[in-house]
PDB file of C-alpha atoms in Angstrom:
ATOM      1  CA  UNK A   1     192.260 135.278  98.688  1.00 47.00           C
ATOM      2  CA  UNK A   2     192.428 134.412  95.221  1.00 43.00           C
ATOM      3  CA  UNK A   3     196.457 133.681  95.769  1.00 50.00           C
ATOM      4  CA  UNK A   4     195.849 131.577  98.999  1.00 52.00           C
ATOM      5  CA  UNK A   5     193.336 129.155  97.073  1.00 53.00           C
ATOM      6  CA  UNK A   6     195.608 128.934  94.660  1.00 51.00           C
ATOM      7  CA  UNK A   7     198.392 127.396  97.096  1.00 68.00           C
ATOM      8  CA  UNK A   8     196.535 125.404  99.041  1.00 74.00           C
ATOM      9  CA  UNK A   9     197.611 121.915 100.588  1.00 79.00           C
ATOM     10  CA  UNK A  10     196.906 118.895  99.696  1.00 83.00           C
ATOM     11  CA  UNK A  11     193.274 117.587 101.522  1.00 87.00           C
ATOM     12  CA  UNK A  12     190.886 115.068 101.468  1.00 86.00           C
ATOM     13  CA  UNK A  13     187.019 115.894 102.024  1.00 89.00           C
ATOM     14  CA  UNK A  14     184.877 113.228 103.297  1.00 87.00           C
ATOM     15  CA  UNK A  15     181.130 113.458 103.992  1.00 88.00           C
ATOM     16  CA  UNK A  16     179.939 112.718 107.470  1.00 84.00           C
ATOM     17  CA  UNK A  17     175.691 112.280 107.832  1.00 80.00           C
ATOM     18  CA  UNK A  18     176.359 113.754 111.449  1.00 80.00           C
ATOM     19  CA  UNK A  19     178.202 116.537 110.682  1.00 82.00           C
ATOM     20  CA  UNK A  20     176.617 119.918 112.027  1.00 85.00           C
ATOM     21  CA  UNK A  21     179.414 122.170 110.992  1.00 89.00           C
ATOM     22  CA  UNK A  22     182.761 121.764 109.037  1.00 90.00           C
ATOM     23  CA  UNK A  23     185.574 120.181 110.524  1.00 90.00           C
ATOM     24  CA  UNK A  24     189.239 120.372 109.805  1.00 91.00           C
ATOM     25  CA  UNK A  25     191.741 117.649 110.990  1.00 87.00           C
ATOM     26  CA  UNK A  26     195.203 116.533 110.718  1.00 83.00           C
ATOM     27  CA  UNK A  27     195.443 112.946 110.572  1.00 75.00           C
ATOM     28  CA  UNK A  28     198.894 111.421 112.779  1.00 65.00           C
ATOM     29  CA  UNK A  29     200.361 110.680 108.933  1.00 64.00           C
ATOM     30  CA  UNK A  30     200.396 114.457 108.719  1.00 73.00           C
ATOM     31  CA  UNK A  31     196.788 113.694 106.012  1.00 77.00           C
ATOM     32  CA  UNK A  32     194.693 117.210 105.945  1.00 87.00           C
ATOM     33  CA  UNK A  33     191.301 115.859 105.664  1.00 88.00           C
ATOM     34  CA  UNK A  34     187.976 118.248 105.986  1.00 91.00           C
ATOM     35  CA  UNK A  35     184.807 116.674 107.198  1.00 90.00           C
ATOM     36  CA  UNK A  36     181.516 118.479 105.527  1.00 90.00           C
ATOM     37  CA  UNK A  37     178.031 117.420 106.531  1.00 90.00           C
ATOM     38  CA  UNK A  38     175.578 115.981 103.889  1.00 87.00           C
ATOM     39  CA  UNK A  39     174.477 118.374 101.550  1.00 86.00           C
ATOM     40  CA  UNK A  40     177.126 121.121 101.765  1.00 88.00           C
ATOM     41  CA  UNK A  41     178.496 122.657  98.797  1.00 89.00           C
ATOM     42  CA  UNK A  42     181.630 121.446  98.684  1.00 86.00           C
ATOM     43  CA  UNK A  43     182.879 124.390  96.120  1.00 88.00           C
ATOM     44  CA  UNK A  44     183.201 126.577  99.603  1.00 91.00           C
ATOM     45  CA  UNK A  45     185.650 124.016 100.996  1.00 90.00           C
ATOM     46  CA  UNK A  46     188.947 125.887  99.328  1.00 91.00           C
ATOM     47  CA  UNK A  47     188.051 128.994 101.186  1.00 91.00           C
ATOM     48  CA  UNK A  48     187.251 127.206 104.562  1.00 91.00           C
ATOM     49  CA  UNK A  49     190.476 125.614 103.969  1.00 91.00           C
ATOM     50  CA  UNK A  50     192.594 128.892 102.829  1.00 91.00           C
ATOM     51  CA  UNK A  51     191.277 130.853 105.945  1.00 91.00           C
ATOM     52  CA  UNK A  52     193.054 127.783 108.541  1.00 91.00           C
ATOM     53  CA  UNK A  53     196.187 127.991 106.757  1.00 90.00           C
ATOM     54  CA  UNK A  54     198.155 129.298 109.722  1.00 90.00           C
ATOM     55  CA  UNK A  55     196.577 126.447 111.846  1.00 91.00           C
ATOM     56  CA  UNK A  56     197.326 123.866 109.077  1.00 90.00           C
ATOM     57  CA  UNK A  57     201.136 124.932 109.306  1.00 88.00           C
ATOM     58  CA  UNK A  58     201.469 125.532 112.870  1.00 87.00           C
ATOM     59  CA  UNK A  59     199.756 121.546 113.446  1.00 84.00           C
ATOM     60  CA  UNK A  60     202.199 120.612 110.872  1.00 81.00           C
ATOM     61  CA  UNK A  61     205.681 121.855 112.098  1.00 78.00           C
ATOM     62  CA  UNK A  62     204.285 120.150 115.202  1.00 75.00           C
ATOM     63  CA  UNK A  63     203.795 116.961 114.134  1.00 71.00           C
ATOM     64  CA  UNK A  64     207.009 116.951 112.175  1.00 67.00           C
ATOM     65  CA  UNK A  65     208.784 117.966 115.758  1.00 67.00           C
ATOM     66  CA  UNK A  66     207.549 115.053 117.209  1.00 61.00           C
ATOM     67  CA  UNK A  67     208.790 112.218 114.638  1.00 57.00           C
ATOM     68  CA  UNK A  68     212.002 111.006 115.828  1.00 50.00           C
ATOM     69  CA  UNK A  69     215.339 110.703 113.606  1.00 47.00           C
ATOM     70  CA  UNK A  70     214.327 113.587 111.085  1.00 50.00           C
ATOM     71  CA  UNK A  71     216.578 116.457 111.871  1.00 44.00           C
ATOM     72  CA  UNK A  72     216.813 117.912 108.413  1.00 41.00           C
ATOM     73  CA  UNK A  73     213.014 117.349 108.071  1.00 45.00           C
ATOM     74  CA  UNK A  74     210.737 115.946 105.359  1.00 47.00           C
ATOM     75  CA  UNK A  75     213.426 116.468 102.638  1.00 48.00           C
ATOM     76  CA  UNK A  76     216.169 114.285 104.502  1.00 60.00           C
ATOM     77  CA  UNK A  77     217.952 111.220 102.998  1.00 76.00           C
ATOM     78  CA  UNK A  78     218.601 109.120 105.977  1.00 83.00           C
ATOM     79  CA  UNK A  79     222.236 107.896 106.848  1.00 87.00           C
ATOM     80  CA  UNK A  80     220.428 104.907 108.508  1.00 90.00           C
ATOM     81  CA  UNK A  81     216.868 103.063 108.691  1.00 93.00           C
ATOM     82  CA  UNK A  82     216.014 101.700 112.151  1.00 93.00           C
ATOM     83  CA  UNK A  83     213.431  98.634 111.065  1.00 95.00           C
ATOM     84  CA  UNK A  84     212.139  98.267 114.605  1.00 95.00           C
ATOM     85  CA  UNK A  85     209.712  95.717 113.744  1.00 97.00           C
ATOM     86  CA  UNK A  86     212.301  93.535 112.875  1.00 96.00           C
ATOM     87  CA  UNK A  87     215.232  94.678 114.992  1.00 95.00           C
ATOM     88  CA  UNK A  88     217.701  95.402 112.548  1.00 94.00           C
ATOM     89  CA  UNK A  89     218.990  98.973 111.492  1.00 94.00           C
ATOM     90  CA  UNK A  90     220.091  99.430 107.702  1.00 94.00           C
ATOM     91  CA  UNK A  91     222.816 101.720 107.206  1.00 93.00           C
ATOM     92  CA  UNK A  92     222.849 104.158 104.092  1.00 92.00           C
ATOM     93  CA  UNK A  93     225.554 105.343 102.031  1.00 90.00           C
ATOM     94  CA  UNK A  94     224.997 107.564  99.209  1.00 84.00           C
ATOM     95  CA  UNK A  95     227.399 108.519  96.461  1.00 80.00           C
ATOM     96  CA  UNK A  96     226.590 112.160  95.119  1.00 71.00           C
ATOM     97  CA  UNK A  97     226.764 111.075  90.987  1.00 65.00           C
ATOM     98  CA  UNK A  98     225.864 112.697  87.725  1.00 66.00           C
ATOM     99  CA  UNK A  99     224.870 109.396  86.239  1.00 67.00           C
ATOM    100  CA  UNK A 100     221.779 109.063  84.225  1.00 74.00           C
ATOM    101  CA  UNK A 101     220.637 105.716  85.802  1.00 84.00           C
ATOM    102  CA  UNK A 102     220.336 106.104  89.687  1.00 87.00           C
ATOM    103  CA  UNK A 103     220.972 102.710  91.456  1.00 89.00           C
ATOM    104  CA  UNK A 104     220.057 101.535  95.126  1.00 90.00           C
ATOM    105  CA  UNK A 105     221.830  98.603  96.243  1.00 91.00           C
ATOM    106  CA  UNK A 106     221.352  96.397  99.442  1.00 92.00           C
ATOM    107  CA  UNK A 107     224.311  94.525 100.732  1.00 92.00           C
ATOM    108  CA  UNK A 108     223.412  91.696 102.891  1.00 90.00           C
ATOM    109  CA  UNK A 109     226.187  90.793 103.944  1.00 91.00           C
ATOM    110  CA  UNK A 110     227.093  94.600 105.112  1.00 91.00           C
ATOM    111  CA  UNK A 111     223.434  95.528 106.123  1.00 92.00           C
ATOM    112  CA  UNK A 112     223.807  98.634 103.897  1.00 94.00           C
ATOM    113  CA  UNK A 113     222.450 100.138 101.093  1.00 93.00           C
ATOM    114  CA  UNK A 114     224.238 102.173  98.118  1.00 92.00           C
ATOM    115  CA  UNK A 115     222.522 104.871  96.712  1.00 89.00           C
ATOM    116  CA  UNK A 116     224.098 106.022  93.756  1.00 89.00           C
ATOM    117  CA  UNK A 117     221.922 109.490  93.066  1.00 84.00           C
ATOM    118  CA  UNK A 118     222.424 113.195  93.425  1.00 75.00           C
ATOM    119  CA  UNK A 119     218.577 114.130  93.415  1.00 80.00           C
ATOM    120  CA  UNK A 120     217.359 113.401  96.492  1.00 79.00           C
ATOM    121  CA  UNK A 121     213.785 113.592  94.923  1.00 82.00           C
ATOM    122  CA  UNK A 122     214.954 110.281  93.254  1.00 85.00           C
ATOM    123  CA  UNK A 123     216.881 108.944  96.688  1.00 87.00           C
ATOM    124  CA  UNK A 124     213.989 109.107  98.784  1.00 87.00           C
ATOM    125  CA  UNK A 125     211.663 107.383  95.532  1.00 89.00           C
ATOM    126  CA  UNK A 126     213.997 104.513  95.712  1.00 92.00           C
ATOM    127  CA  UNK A 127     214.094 103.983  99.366  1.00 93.00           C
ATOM    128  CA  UNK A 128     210.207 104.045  99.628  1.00 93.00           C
ATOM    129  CA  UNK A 129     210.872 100.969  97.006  1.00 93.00           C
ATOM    130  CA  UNK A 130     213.015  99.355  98.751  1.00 95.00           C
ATOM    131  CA  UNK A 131     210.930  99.397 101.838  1.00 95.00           C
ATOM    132  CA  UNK A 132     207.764  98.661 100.039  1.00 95.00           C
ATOM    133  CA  UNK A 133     209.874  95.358  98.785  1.00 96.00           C
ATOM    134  CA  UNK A 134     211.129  94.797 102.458  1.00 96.00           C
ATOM    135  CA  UNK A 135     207.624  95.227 103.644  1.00 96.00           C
ATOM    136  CA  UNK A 136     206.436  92.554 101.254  1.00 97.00           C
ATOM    137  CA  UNK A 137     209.329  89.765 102.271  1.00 97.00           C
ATOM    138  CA  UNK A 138     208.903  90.759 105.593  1.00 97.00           C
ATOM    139  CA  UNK A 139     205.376  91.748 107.124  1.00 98.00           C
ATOM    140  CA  UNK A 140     203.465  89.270 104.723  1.00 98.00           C
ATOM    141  CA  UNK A 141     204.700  85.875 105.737  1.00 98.00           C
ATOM    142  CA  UNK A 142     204.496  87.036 109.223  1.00 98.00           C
ATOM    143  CA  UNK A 143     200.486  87.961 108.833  1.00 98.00           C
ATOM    144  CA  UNK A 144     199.894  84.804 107.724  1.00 98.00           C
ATOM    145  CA  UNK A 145     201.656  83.153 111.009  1.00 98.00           C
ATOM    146  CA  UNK A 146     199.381  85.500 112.952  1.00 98.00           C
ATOM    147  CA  UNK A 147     196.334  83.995 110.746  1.00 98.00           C
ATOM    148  CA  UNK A 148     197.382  80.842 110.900  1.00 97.00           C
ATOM    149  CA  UNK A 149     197.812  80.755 114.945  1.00 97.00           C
ATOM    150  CA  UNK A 150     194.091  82.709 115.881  1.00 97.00           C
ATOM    151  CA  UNK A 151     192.755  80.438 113.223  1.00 97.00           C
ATOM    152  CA  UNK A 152     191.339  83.904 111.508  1.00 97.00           C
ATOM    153  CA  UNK A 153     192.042  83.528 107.663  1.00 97.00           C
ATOM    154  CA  UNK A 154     192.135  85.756 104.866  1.00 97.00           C
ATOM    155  CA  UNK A 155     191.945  85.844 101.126  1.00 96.00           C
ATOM    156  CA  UNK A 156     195.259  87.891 100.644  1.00 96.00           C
ATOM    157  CA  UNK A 157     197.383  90.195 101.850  1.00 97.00           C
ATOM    158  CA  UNK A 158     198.768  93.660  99.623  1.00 96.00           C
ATOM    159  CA  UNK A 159     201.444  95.774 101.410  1.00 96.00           C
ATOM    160  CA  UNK A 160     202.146  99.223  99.858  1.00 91.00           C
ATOM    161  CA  UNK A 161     202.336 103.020 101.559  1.00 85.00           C
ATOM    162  CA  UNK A 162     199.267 104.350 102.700  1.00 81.00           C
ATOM    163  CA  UNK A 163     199.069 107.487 104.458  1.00 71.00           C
ATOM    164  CA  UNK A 164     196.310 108.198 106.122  1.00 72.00           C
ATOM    165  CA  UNK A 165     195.719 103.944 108.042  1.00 86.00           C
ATOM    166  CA  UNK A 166     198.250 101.209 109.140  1.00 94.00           C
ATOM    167  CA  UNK A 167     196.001  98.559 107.726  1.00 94.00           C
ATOM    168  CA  UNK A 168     193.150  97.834 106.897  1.00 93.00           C
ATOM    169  CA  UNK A 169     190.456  94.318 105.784  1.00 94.00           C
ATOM    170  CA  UNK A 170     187.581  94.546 102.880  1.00 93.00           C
ATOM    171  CA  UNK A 171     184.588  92.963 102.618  1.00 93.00           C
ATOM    172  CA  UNK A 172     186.376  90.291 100.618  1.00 94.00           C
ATOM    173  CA  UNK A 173     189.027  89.294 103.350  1.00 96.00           C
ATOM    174  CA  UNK A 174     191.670  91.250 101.132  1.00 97.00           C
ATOM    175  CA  UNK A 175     193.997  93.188 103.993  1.00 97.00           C
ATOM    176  CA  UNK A 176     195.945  95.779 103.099  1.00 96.00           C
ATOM    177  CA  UNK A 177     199.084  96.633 104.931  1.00 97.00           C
ATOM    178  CA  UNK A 178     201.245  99.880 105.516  1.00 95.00           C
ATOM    179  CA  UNK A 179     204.935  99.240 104.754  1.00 95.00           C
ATOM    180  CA  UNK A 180     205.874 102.073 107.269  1.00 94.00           C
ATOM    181  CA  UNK A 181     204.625  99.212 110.482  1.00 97.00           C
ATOM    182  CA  UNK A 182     208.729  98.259 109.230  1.00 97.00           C
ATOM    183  CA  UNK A 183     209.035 101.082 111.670  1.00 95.00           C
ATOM    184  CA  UNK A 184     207.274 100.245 114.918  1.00 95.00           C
ATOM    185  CA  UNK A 185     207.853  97.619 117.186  1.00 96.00           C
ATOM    186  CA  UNK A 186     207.132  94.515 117.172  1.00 97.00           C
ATOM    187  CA  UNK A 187     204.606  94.606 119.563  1.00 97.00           C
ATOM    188  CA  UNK A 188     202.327  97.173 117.772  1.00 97.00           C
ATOM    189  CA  UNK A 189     202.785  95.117 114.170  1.00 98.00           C
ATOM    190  CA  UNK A 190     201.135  91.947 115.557  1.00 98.00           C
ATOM    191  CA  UNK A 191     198.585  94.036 117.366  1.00 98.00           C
ATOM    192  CA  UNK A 192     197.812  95.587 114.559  1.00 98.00           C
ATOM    193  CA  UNK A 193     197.461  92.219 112.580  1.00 98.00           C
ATOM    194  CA  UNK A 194     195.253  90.955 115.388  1.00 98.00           C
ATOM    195  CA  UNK A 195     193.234  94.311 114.687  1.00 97.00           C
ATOM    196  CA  UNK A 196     192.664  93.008 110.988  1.00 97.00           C
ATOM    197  CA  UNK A 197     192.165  89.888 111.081  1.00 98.00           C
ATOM    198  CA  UNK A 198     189.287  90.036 113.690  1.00 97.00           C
ATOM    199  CA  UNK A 199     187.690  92.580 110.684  1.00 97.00           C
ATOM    200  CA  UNK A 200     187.319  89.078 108.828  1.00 96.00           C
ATOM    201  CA  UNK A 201     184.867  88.292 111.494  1.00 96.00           C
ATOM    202  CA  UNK A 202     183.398  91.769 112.474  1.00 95.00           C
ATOM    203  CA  UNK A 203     183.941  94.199 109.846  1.00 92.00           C
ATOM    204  CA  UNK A 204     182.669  97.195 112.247  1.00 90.00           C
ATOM    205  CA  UNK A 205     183.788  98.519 115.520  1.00 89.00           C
ATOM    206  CA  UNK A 206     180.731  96.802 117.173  1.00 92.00           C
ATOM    207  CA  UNK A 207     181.213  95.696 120.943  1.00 93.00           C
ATOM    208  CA  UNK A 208     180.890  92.509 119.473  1.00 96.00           C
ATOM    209  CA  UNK A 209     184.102  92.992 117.388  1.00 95.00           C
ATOM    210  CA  UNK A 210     185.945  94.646 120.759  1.00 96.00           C
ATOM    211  CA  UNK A 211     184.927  91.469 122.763  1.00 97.00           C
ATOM    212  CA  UNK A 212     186.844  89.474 120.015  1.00 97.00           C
ATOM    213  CA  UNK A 213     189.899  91.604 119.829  1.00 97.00           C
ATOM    214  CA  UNK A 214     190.158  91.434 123.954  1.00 97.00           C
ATOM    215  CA  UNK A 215     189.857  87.740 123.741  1.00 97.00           C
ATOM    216  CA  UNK A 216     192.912  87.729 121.971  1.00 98.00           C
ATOM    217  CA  UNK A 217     194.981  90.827 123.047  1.00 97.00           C
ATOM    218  CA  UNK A 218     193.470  91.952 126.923  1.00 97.00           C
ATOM    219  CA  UNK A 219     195.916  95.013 126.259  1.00 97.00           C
ATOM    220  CA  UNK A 220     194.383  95.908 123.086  1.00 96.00           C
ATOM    221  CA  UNK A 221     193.373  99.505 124.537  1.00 96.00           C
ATOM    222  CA  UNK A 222     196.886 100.393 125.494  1.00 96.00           C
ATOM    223  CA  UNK A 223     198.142  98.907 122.232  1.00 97.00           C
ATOM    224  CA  UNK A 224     195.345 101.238 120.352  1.00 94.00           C
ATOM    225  CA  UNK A 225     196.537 104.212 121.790  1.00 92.00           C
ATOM    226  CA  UNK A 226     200.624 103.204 121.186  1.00 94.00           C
ATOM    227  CA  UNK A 227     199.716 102.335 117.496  1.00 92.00           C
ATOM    228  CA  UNK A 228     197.383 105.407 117.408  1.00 85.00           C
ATOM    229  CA  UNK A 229     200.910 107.255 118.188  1.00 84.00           C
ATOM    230  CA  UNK A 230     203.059 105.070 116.070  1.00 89.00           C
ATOM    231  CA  UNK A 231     203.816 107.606 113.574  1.00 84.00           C
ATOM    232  CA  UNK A 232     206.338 109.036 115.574  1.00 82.00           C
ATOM    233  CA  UNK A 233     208.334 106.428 115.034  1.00 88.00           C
ATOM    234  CA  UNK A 234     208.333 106.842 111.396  1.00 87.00           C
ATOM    235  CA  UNK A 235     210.444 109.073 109.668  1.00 84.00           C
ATOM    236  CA  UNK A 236     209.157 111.796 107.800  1.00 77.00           C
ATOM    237  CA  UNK A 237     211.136 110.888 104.495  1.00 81.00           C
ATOM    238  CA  UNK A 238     208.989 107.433 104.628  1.00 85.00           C
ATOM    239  CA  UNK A 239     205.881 110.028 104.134  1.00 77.00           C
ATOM    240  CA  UNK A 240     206.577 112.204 101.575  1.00 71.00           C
ATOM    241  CA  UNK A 241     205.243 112.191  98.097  1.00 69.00           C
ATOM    242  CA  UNK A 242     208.192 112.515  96.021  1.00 66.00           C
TER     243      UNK A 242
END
């Protein structure tokens, strides 16, 4: 036992005040989270964790079966980047190098981008980059035309990977955006800005809130449950910590 906790996987542990029991979950970003109830001691979480292990992995391998595009798994270095959300797919070309300053370049002109890196711990470190800078160019501008059109505003928008939410609004108007939407159609990216911005209104999930996002989006249920799956879309090198 004393092996297994010391090997465990990442998780997250959040407190729920209606929690009977402990519950473990897998969140669609492949996030391990365990839900305790009020009061627990939370030093027994390691061992509640260590003894679902072979759950953990088997839910795992699924959810990496299901993401599309990631043949060589969570380690891959993609030969090409399918930006749904924007229609465009980026090609890749890497150079295998022994230099001591890896480069990523993005030709325009070719749609392509030059990695010049052996390590693919530092490849997939400068893609995330990249797409975090994409993201910014891209999925910011475009909230604000969403905001602008519902008449919803906001204070300002951050983009940046997250991995456990596509987006989310604070109390201060401040949304915060998931570079990896890049990835899902178009569709499901403005839906999921409608989502957000009506938080600047209704910060719950009150019926009240609903009754606003239905007003604008009448398929908002169906769009809930394609964004819900959205991260099958994403590939799994997008995820990873490197």
């Amino acid at each position: 036992m004393l092996n297994q906790l010391a090997s465990l996987p990442d998780y997250t542990v959040r407190v729920h005040h209606r929690a009977k029991r402990l519950l473990l979950k897998i969140t669609p970003f492949g996030e391990i989270e365990v839900v305790v109830p009020k009061r627990f001691n939370k030093r027994l979480v390691p061992e509640f964790v260590a003894t679902h292990r072979d759950w953990i992995e088997k839910n795992l391998a699924k959810l990496a079966q299901r993401h599309v595009n990631n043949p060589g798994g969570y380690a891959a270095i993609p030969t090409e980047i399918p930006l749904r959300a924007i229609g465009i797919t980026v090609n890749v070309q890497r150079t295998e190098t022994n230099s001591p300053t890896p480069t990523l370049h993005f030709d325009r002109n070719a749609n392509t981008l030059h990695l010049n890196t052996s390590d693919p711990e530092i490849a997939g470190r400068l893609l995330q980059r990249w797409l975090n800078g994409v993201g910014k160019d891209i999925l910011v501008p475009w909230i604000h035309g969403v905001s602008k059109e519902l008449e919803l505003p906001f204070d300002r928008a951050t983009v940046r990977l997250q991995r456990s939410r596509w987006g989310s609004c604070s109390v201060l108007r401040h949304i915060n955006l998931n570079h990896n939407l890049l990835f899902v159609p178009s569709e499901l990216v403005r839906y999921l800005f409608i989502h957000e911005l009506c938080h600047t209104r209704h910060m719950d999930h009150s019926a009240t809130y609903w009754q606003l996002v239905a007003s604008i989006e009448p398929r908002y249920q169906i769009l809930e449950r394609e964004l819900y799956r959205a991260t099958e879309w994403v590939p799994l090198w997008a995820f990873r910590k490197f």
